[in-house]
């Protein structure tokens, strides 16, 4: 069959800089930092005492208490963001064919906190202390399951897991499901809830996170020469993808079009990026070829940009190799400078930001840029948002294990 066009008709987000799409976008364009001292638990013995923590979130606003107790926060966040995206899409849920609605929602880790809490219960009380809901709360695919159950969506339903590339992998797979005819609509994205004792301790043990406890709001500083690691974040980002003809027929609000992706592997190291950037280059080149465009048609890349010494340089060099001299004319950014690194939700939340940048012709800044790094010499849209008309934009997301994704979005023109 001829591949069908796929458009974005709904967005949802819960993030450290805003718990709805309007709040998220307002926070990004105004350079708001979501990094703050951790209040979820006692951090006195931790090298890092701050995170991109979601505030002003009360599960009782969205779930009854019994229901909330049976969900890890990563599932709660997925439902909250999915419900916003579904409402934003204005889909008529009473009359669409729910057999044709896919749900592809991933998480890098899944029910990490419930696993930790249940291990404590087991240690203190033995097997009888373990909840019968432990396994259903833990498994990574349960967020997608809950969303489908909540709305009766019976189309393809699963969870791709690829660490910090997870959200983008699920968007790409949902794109395929629609363009090749196995679904007409899709709820897709990523979710994560790692801000708790073991989550912070684990990344601290790797020495991957910033320890700039005296000024957490400025700790995530991608491309800055004084960067010292990423800031852990939490939340979810979701999209409603829809077949083009369906969206046009119902006069839907169309944010942008999905036109291609590239997936690849570094085949190099479990955590460190390939210094030659071979996998990242392959992902971007594959995405550009799949979209049927030239590199010079891309105006913006929301980079993976984690604020790590090795990662920012490797990604910068990969962009130079793909785009040549034109790399210096791109408006690049890293919204992780504001949200922190949302792990399995990162690629999805940053794809949402990329789509909003296209829709609004406005590119959010990379904040906290003070000290130039000679190895990071591109235009990172530093400290202030920039107006630019965008025909095409890319979101890059990479994960431990060497997983790479590049997804290309296009301005919708009918």
Tab-separated table of C-alpha atoms in Angstrom:
chain	number	residue	atom	x	y	z
A	1	UNK	CA	0.000	0.000	0.000
A	2	UNK	CA	1.008	3.617	-0.461
A	3	UNK	CA	2.173	4.973	2.910
A	4	UNK	CA	-0.379	7.310	4.432
A	5	UNK	CA	0.359	10.767	5.813
A	6	UNK	CA	0.474	11.077	9.591
A	7	UNK	CA	-0.326	14.257	11.486
A	8	UNK	CA	-0.273	15.310	15.145
A	9	UNK	CA	-3.658	16.402	16.489
A	10	UNK	CA	-3.191	16.324	20.267
A	11	UNK	CA	-0.468	16.989	22.826
A	12	UNK	CA	-0.111	16.307	26.541
A	13	UNK	CA	2.631	16.814	29.099
A	14	UNK	CA	3.439	16.783	32.785
A	15	UNK	CA	6.974	18.039	33.394
A	16	UNK	CA	9.193	19.848	35.897
A	17	UNK	CA	8.460	23.170	34.140
A	18	UNK	CA	4.699	22.741	33.789
A	19	UNK	CA	1.954	20.202	34.395
A	20	UNK	CA	-0.025	20.948	31.209
A	21	UNK	CA	0.877	21.821	27.639
A	22	UNK	CA	0.262	25.583	28.093
A	23	UNK	CA	2.352	25.619	31.287
A	24	UNK	CA	5.092	23.494	29.695
A	25	UNK	CA	5.377	25.716	26.621
A	26	UNK	CA	5.234	28.932	28.638
A	27	UNK	CA	7.976	27.616	30.913
A	28	UNK	CA	10.207	26.651	27.986
A	29	UNK	CA	9.959	29.876	26.005
A	30	UNK	CA	10.559	31.918	29.150
A	31	UNK	CA	13.622	29.921	30.146
A	32	UNK	CA	12.192	28.504	33.368
A	33	UNK	CA	14.328	26.016	35.255
A	34	UNK	CA	12.537	23.012	36.726
A	35	UNK	CA	15.511	21.976	38.872
A	36	UNK	CA	14.905	22.407	42.593
A	37	UNK	CA	15.819	20.807	45.919
A	38	UNK	CA	14.302	17.342	46.290
A	39	UNK	CA	11.444	17.231	48.783
A	40	UNK	CA	10.225	13.658	48.151
A	41	UNK	CA	12.715	12.164	50.627
A	42	UNK	CA	15.676	12.912	52.891
A	43	UNK	CA	18.672	13.802	50.700
A	44	UNK	CA	21.194	14.563	53.439
A	45	UNK	CA	23.467	11.639	52.523
A	46	UNK	CA	23.225	12.026	48.742
A	47	UNK	CA	25.897	13.760	46.621
A	48	UNK	CA	23.075	15.261	44.531
A	49	UNK	CA	20.264	16.878	46.485
A	50	UNK	CA	18.121	18.297	43.665
A	51	UNK	CA	16.230	17.188	40.570
A	52	UNK	CA	13.722	18.206	37.944
A	53	UNK	CA	10.924	17.414	40.351
A	54	UNK	CA	7.236	17.752	39.488
A	55	UNK	CA	5.491	20.072	41.910
A	56	UNK	CA	1.830	20.823	42.519
A	57	UNK	CA	0.817	17.308	41.562
A	58	UNK	CA	-1.893	15.585	43.602
A	59	UNK	CA	-3.000	12.120	42.409
A	60	UNK	CA	-6.423	12.767	43.953
A	61	UNK	CA	-7.022	15.397	41.255
A	62	UNK	CA	-6.982	12.649	38.628
A	63	UNK	CA	-7.699	9.305	40.334
A	64	UNK	CA	-9.619	7.985	43.284
A	65	UNK	CA	-7.232	7.058	46.089
A	66	UNK	CA	-7.726	3.317	45.733
A	67	UNK	CA	-6.910	3.509	42.025
A	68	UNK	CA	-3.853	5.723	42.629
A	69	UNK	CA	-2.433	3.321	45.221
A	70	UNK	CA	-2.425	0.589	42.582
A	71	UNK	CA	-0.266	2.577	40.152
A	72	UNK	CA	3.369	3.577	40.255
A	73	UNK	CA	3.837	7.258	39.483
A	74	UNK	CA	5.191	6.518	36.012
A	75	UNK	CA	1.767	5.113	35.120
A	76	UNK	CA	-0.044	8.016	36.745
A	77	UNK	CA	2.002	10.497	34.760
A	78	UNK	CA	1.316	8.600	31.527
A	79	UNK	CA	-2.433	8.688	32.109
A	80	UNK	CA	-2.473	12.369	33.049
A	81	UNK	CA	-0.541	13.377	29.915
A	82	UNK	CA	-2.517	10.982	27.684
A	83	UNK	CA	-5.834	12.313	28.932
A	84	UNK	CA	-4.701	15.845	28.146
A	85	UNK	CA	-3.580	14.826	24.650
A	86	UNK	CA	-6.844	12.988	23.945
A	87	UNK	CA	-8.890	15.968	25.121
A	88	UNK	CA	-6.702	18.311	23.078
A	89	UNK	CA	-7.281	16.213	19.952
A	90	UNK	CA	-11.076	16.586	20.261
A	91	UNK	CA	-11.508	13.007	19.078
A	92	UNK	CA	-15.092	11.786	19.303
A	93	UNK	CA	-14.448	8.728	21.446
A	94	UNK	CA	-18.069	7.613	21.199
A	95	UNK	CA	-17.974	7.273	17.435
A	96	UNK	CA	-14.431	6.433	16.313
A	97	UNK	CA	-13.479	2.809	15.687
A	98	UNK	CA	-11.576	1.924	18.863
A	99	UNK	CA	-10.226	-1.202	17.188
A	100	UNK	CA	-8.144	1.230	15.123
A	101	UNK	CA	-6.598	3.181	18.024
A	102	UNK	CA	-3.055	2.178	18.953
A	103	UNK	CA	-1.415	2.908	22.306
A	104	UNK	CA	2.389	2.882	22.340
A	105	UNK	CA	3.715	4.343	25.573
A	106	UNK	CA	7.170	3.488	26.845
A	107	UNK	CA	9.263	3.981	29.936
A	108	UNK	CA	12.977	3.585	30.386
A	109	UNK	CA	12.775	1.882	33.774
A	110	UNK	CA	9.121	1.335	34.690
A	111	UNK	CA	7.928	0.827	38.258
A	112	UNK	CA	11.335	1.434	39.803
A	113	UNK	CA	9.994	2.983	42.989
A	114	UNK	CA	7.337	0.341	43.625
A	115	UNK	CA	10.032	-2.310	43.158
A	116	UNK	CA	12.160	-0.617	45.806
A	117	UNK	CA	9.262	-0.195	48.252
A	118	UNK	CA	8.133	-3.801	47.823
A	119	UNK	CA	11.669	-5.073	48.383
A	120	UNK	CA	11.634	-3.236	51.704
A	121	UNK	CA	8.294	-4.836	52.561
A	122	UNK	CA	9.654	-8.262	51.670
A	123	UNK	CA	12.747	-7.649	53.790
A	124	UNK	CA	10.693	-6.510	56.782
A	125	UNK	CA	7.686	-8.843	56.582
A	126	UNK	CA	8.599	-11.695	54.257
A	127	UNK	CA	6.517	-12.960	51.311
A	128	UNK	CA	3.231	-12.004	52.962
A	129	UNK	CA	4.293	-8.364	52.887
A	130	UNK	CA	4.346	-8.247	49.080
A	131	UNK	CA	1.322	-6.623	47.430
A	132	UNK	CA	-0.736	-8.619	44.907
A	133	UNK	CA	-0.466	-5.514	42.720
A	134	UNK	CA	3.344	-5.499	42.837
A	135	UNK	CA	3.944	-7.097	39.435
A	136	UNK	CA	1.178	-5.194	37.560
A	137	UNK	CA	2.490	-1.936	39.057
A	138	UNK	CA	6.064	-2.750	38.079
A	139	UNK	CA	5.988	-3.868	34.451
A	140	UNK	CA	6.927	-1.205	31.869
A	141	UNK	CA	4.006	-1.932	29.528
A	142	UNK	CA	1.365	-1.325	32.193
A	143	UNK	CA	1.092	2.403	31.387
A	144	UNK	CA	0.004	1.591	27.827
A	145	UNK	CA	-2.328	-1.060	29.228
A	146	UNK	CA	-3.991	1.381	31.620
A	147	UNK	CA	-4.535	3.984	28.894
A	148	UNK	CA	-6.148	1.417	26.598
A	149	UNK	CA	-8.363	0.076	29.389
A	150	UNK	CA	-9.363	3.589	30.462
A	151	UNK	CA	-10.602	4.499	26.970
A	152	UNK	CA	-11.367	1.126	25.376
A	153	UNK	CA	-8.647	1.396	22.727
A	154	UNK	CA	-8.157	-2.075	21.218
A	155	UNK	CA	-5.572	-1.417	18.500
A	156	UNK	CA	-1.855	-2.301	18.683
A	157	UNK	CA	-0.764	-1.847	22.279
A	158	UNK	CA	2.762	-2.244	23.607
A	159	UNK	CA	5.799	-0.576	25.121
A	160	UNK	CA	9.143	-0.160	23.381
A	161	UNK	CA	11.946	0.245	25.935
A	162	UNK	CA	15.283	1.805	24.952
A	163	UNK	CA	16.397	3.812	27.985
A	164	UNK	CA	16.425	7.539	27.189
A	165	UNK	CA	15.454	6.972	23.539
A	166	UNK	CA	12.200	5.271	24.599
A	167	UNK	CA	9.751	8.111	23.984
A	168	UNK	CA	10.996	8.713	20.456
A	169	UNK	CA	11.018	5.003	19.597
A	170	UNK	CA	7.353	4.779	20.559
A	171	UNK	CA	6.488	7.825	18.454
A	172	UNK	CA	8.282	6.317	15.458
A	173	UNK	CA	6.552	2.968	15.862
A	174	UNK	CA	3.153	4.652	16.198
A	175	UNK	CA	3.932	6.614	13.021
A	176	UNK	CA	4.581	3.324	11.234
A	177	UNK	CA	1.343	1.772	12.528
A	178	UNK	CA	-0.692	4.590	11.007
A	179	UNK	CA	1.169	5.115	7.747
A	180	UNK	CA	1.111	1.379	6.980
A	181	UNK	CA	-2.541	0.936	7.914
A	182	UNK	CA	-2.627	-1.087	11.122
A	183	UNK	CA	-4.158	1.860	13.008
A	184	UNK	CA	-5.834	5.168	12.221
A	185	UNK	CA	-5.026	6.896	15.516
A	186	UNK	CA	-2.328	6.454	18.150
A	187	UNK	CA	-1.605	7.622	21.661
A	188	UNK	CA	2.170	7.573	21.942
A	189	UNK	CA	5.052	8.870	23.996
A	190	UNK	CA	7.063	8.192	27.131
A	191	UNK	CA	6.854	8.429	30.895
A	192	UNK	CA	9.214	8.154	33.849
A	193	UNK	CA	9.243	8.588	37.651
A	194	UNK	CA	12.848	8.090	38.827
A	195	UNK	CA	13.113	10.833	41.462
A	196	UNK	CA	13.276	8.690	44.596
A	197	UNK	CA	16.015	7.230	46.770
A	198	UNK	CA	17.317	4.423	44.558
A	199	UNK	CA	16.942	6.413	41.354
A	200	UNK	CA	19.118	9.236	42.629
A	201	UNK	CA	21.554	6.850	44.346
A	202	UNK	CA	22.001	4.794	41.195
A	203	UNK	CA	22.892	7.724	38.967
A	204	UNK	CA	25.079	9.216	41.699
A	205	UNK	CA	26.983	5.934	41.864
A	206	UNK	CA	27.683	6.286	38.141
A	207	UNK	CA	28.893	9.861	38.738
A	208	UNK	CA	26.582	10.906	35.913
A	209	UNK	CA	24.681	13.698	37.653
A	210	UNK	CA	25.545	17.254	38.528
A	211	UNK	CA	26.381	17.915	42.177
A	212	UNK	CA	25.913	21.671	41.937
A	213	UNK	CA	23.763	21.722	45.082
A	214	UNK	CA	24.381	25.397	45.823
A	215	UNK	CA	22.603	26.531	42.633
A	216	UNK	CA	20.390	23.735	41.292
A	217	UNK	CA	18.484	26.019	38.907
A	218	UNK	CA	21.669	26.497	36.890
A	219	UNK	CA	23.049	22.966	37.208
A	220	UNK	CA	21.790	21.726	33.836
A	221	UNK	CA	24.000	23.700	31.479
A	222	UNK	CA	24.382	21.861	28.156
A	223	UNK	CA	27.342	22.892	25.990
A	224	UNK	CA	28.755	25.140	28.726
A	225	UNK	CA	32.400	24.440	29.548
A	226	UNK	CA	31.586	24.149	33.281
A	227	UNK	CA	28.924	21.432	32.866
A	228	UNK	CA	29.358	18.603	35.362
A	229	UNK	CA	26.595	16.111	34.590
A	230	UNK	CA	22.872	15.877	33.955
A	231	UNK	CA	19.960	16.785	36.209
A	232	UNK	CA	17.487	13.964	36.807
A	233	UNK	CA	13.908	14.761	35.735
A	234	UNK	CA	10.502	13.101	35.777
A	235	UNK	CA	7.169	13.288	33.982
A	236	UNK	CA	5.568	12.337	30.677
A	237	UNK	CA	5.041	13.606	27.146
A	238	UNK	CA	2.303	12.337	24.825
A	239	UNK	CA	1.044	12.838	21.281
A	240	UNK	CA	-2.051	11.865	19.370
A	241	UNK	CA	-1.054	10.801	15.878
A	242	UNK	CA	-3.772	10.523	13.274
A	243	UNK	CA	-4.147	9.557	9.667
A	244	UNK	CA	-4.227	12.717	7.548
A	245	UNK	CA	-7.558	12.151	5.782
A	246	UNK	CA	-9.286	11.443	9.089
A	247	UNK	CA	-7.943	14.650	10.611
A	248	UNK	CA	-8.965	16.732	7.591
A	249	UNK	CA	-12.434	15.182	7.484
A	250	UNK	CA	-13.170	16.154	11.079
A	251	UNK	CA	-11.461	19.559	10.752
A	252	UNK	CA	-8.979	18.750	13.503
A	253	UNK	CA	-6.382	21.172	14.804
A	254	UNK	CA	-3.156	19.887	13.245
A	255	UNK	CA	0.074	20.831	14.996
A	256	UNK	CA	2.547	19.334	12.529
A	257	UNK	CA	3.240	16.283	10.419
A	258	UNK	CA	5.555	13.343	11.177
A	259	UNK	CA	7.611	12.629	8.060
A	260	UNK	CA	10.477	10.337	9.009
A	261	UNK	CA	12.725	8.815	11.600
A	262	UNK	CA	16.078	7.123	11.952
A	263	UNK	CA	16.871	4.434	14.517
A	264	UNK	CA	20.396	3.128	15.025
A	265	UNK	CA	22.922	1.727	17.479
A	266	UNK	CA	26.360	2.925	18.510
A	267	UNK	CA	27.565	-0.664	19.070
A	268	UNK	CA	30.220	0.929	21.227
A	269	UNK	CA	29.680	1.074	25.025
A	270	UNK	CA	26.918	0.508	27.579
A	271	UNK	CA	26.838	4.154	28.705
A	272	UNK	CA	29.429	6.298	26.885
A	273	UNK	CA	28.656	7.737	23.434
A	274	UNK	CA	30.668	6.705	20.408
A	275	UNK	CA	33.258	9.526	20.168
A	276	UNK	CA	33.114	9.252	16.362
A	277	UNK	CA	29.332	9.613	16.454
A	278	UNK	CA	28.732	6.862	13.916
A	279	UNK	CA	25.395	5.742	15.334
A	280	UNK	CA	24.063	9.281	15.795
A	281	UNK	CA	25.134	10.219	12.280
A	282	UNK	CA	23.378	7.132	10.919
A	283	UNK	CA	20.155	7.992	12.769
A	284	UNK	CA	20.061	11.570	11.459
A	285	UNK	CA	21.001	10.630	7.894
A	286	UNK	CA	18.405	7.843	7.847
A	287	UNK	CA	15.718	10.229	9.139
A	288	UNK	CA	16.551	12.868	6.526
A	289	UNK	CA	16.484	10.288	3.735
A	290	UNK	CA	13.196	8.837	5.017
A	291	UNK	CA	11.647	12.314	5.013
A	292	UNK	CA	12.819	12.828	1.434
A	293	UNK	CA	14.468	16.165	2.174
A	294	UNK	CA	17.877	17.788	2.041
A	295	UNK	CA	19.789	18.626	5.234
A	296	UNK	CA	19.514	22.331	4.406
A	297	UNK	CA	15.728	22.164	4.735
A	298	UNK	CA	16.027	21.480	8.484
A	299	UNK	CA	15.942	24.653	10.573
A	300	UNK	CA	16.037	23.363	14.129
A	301	UNK	CA	17.242	20.388	16.155
A	302	UNK	CA	16.164	19.786	19.740
A	303	UNK	CA	19.340	17.979	20.741
A	304	UNK	CA	19.750	15.194	23.259
A	305	UNK	CA	22.052	17.684	25.015
A	306	UNK	CA	22.310	16.167	28.486
A	307	UNK	CA	24.927	18.534	29.970
A	308	UNK	CA	27.531	15.788	30.216
A	309	UNK	CA	31.147	16.426	29.204
A	310	UNK	CA	31.335	13.646	26.609
A	311	UNK	CA	27.786	13.578	25.271
A	312	UNK	CA	27.439	17.229	24.276
A	313	UNK	CA	30.683	17.190	22.301
A	314	UNK	CA	29.887	13.901	20.562
A	315	UNK	CA	26.446	15.094	19.442
A	316	UNK	CA	27.825	18.465	18.305
A	317	UNK	CA	30.453	16.734	16.176
A	318	UNK	CA	27.847	14.402	14.691
A	319	UNK	CA	25.716	17.346	13.609
A	320	UNK	CA	28.738	18.957	11.946
A	321	UNK	CA	29.431	15.767	10.002
A	322	UNK	CA	25.830	15.459	8.795
A	323	UNK	CA	25.169	19.125	7.998
A	324	UNK	CA	28.634	20.431	7.092
A	325	UNK	CA	28.940	24.222	7.025
A	326	UNK	CA	25.153	24.498	7.282
A	327	UNK	CA	25.386	23.182	10.863
A	328	UNK	CA	26.304	26.710	11.939
A	329	UNK	CA	23.044	28.069	10.469
A	330	UNK	CA	20.815	25.700	12.450
A	331	UNK	CA	19.053	26.817	15.601
A	332	UNK	CA	19.920	24.063	18.056
A	333	UNK	CA	18.773	23.801	21.653
A	334	UNK	CA	18.508	21.488	24.622
A	335	UNK	CA	15.294	21.775	26.590
A	336	UNK	CA	16.939	19.514	29.169
A	337	UNK	CA	18.566	22.710	30.392
A	338	UNK	CA	15.106	23.452	31.828
A	339	UNK	CA	13.359	20.102	32.401
A	340	UNK	CA	16.387	18.068	33.375
A	341	UNK	CA	16.757	14.606	31.861
A	342	UNK	CA	13.375	12.857	31.941
A	343	UNK	CA	14.934	9.526	30.842
A	344	UNK	CA	12.281	7.417	29.067
A	345	UNK	CA	10.034	10.462	28.793
A	346	UNK	CA	12.763	12.727	27.405
A	347	UNK	CA	12.380	11.967	23.696
A	348	UNK	CA	8.610	12.350	23.924
A	349	UNK	CA	8.544	15.595	25.925
A	350	UNK	CA	11.249	17.054	23.686
A	351	UNK	CA	9.328	15.966	20.570
A	352	UNK	CA	6.329	17.838	21.960
A	353	UNK	CA	8.575	20.890	22.416
A	354	UNK	CA	9.874	20.506	18.844
A	355	UNK	CA	6.344	20.338	17.436
A	356	UNK	CA	5.334	23.438	19.401
A	357	UNK	CA	8.433	25.231	18.095
A	358	UNK	CA	7.278	24.505	14.524
A	359	UNK	CA	3.678	25.477	15.251
A	360	UNK	CA	4.625	28.751	16.936
A	361	UNK	CA	7.721	29.613	14.862
A	362	UNK	CA	9.543	30.047	18.160
A	363	UNK	CA	12.539	28.092	19.432
A	364	UNK	CA	12.982	27.773	23.207
A	365	UNK	CA	16.425	28.591	24.555
A	366	UNK	CA	19.208	26.550	26.041
A	367	UNK	CA	19.470	28.245	29.425
A	368	UNK	CA	22.415	28.481	31.834
A	369	UNK	CA	24.930	29.013	29.041
A	370	UNK	CA	27.702	31.198	30.457
A	371	UNK	CA	31.108	29.829	29.513
A	372	UNK	CA	31.780	28.856	25.882
A	373	UNK	CA	33.306	25.449	25.224
A	374	UNK	CA	35.563	25.518	22.147
A	375	UNK	CA	34.461	21.951	21.409
A	376	UNK	CA	30.811	23.040	21.349
A	377	UNK	CA	30.775	25.930	18.906
A	378	UNK	CA	27.379	25.749	17.188
A	379	UNK	CA	24.324	27.986	17.627
A	380	UNK	CA	22.562	26.548	20.674
A	381	UNK	CA	19.925	29.324	20.908
A	382	UNK	CA	21.392	30.392	24.215
A	383	UNK	CA	19.454	31.968	27.068
A	384	UNK	CA	16.693	33.615	24.980
A	385	UNK	CA	13.989	32.174	22.725
A	386	UNK	CA	14.388	32.946	19.016
A	387	UNK	CA	11.709	33.496	16.386
A	388	UNK	CA	12.263	31.432	13.242
A	389	UNK	CA	9.919	30.025	10.645
A	390	UNK	CA	10.507	26.282	10.507
A	391	UNK	CA	9.623	23.928	7.671
A	392	UNK	CA	11.340	20.909	9.247
A	393	UNK	CA	12.767	20.197	12.685
A	394	UNK	CA	14.437	17.178	14.289
A	395	UNK	CA	14.352	15.760	17.771
A	396	UNK	CA	17.350	13.647	18.808
A	397	UNK	CA	17.181	11.190	21.712
A	398	UNK	CA	19.800	8.637	22.723
A	399	UNK	CA	19.864	5.948	25.394
A	400	UNK	CA	22.252	3.823	27.439
A	401	UNK	CA	23.149	0.760	25.423
A	402	UNK	CA	23.894	2.923	22.393
A	403	UNK	CA	20.300	3.425	21.212
A	404	UNK	CA	19.839	6.434	18.900
A	405	UNK	CA	16.721	8.075	17.489
A	406	UNK	CA	16.097	11.063	15.247
A	407	UNK	CA	12.495	11.991	14.425
A	408	UNK	CA	11.608	14.633	11.813
A	409	UNK	CA	8.547	16.835	12.054
A	410	UNK	CA	7.212	19.075	9.277
A	411	UNK	CA	5.206	22.262	9.349
A	412	UNK	CA	1.642	21.399	8.357
A	413	UNK	CA	0.566	23.031	5.117
A	414	UNK	CA	-2.433	20.961	4.075
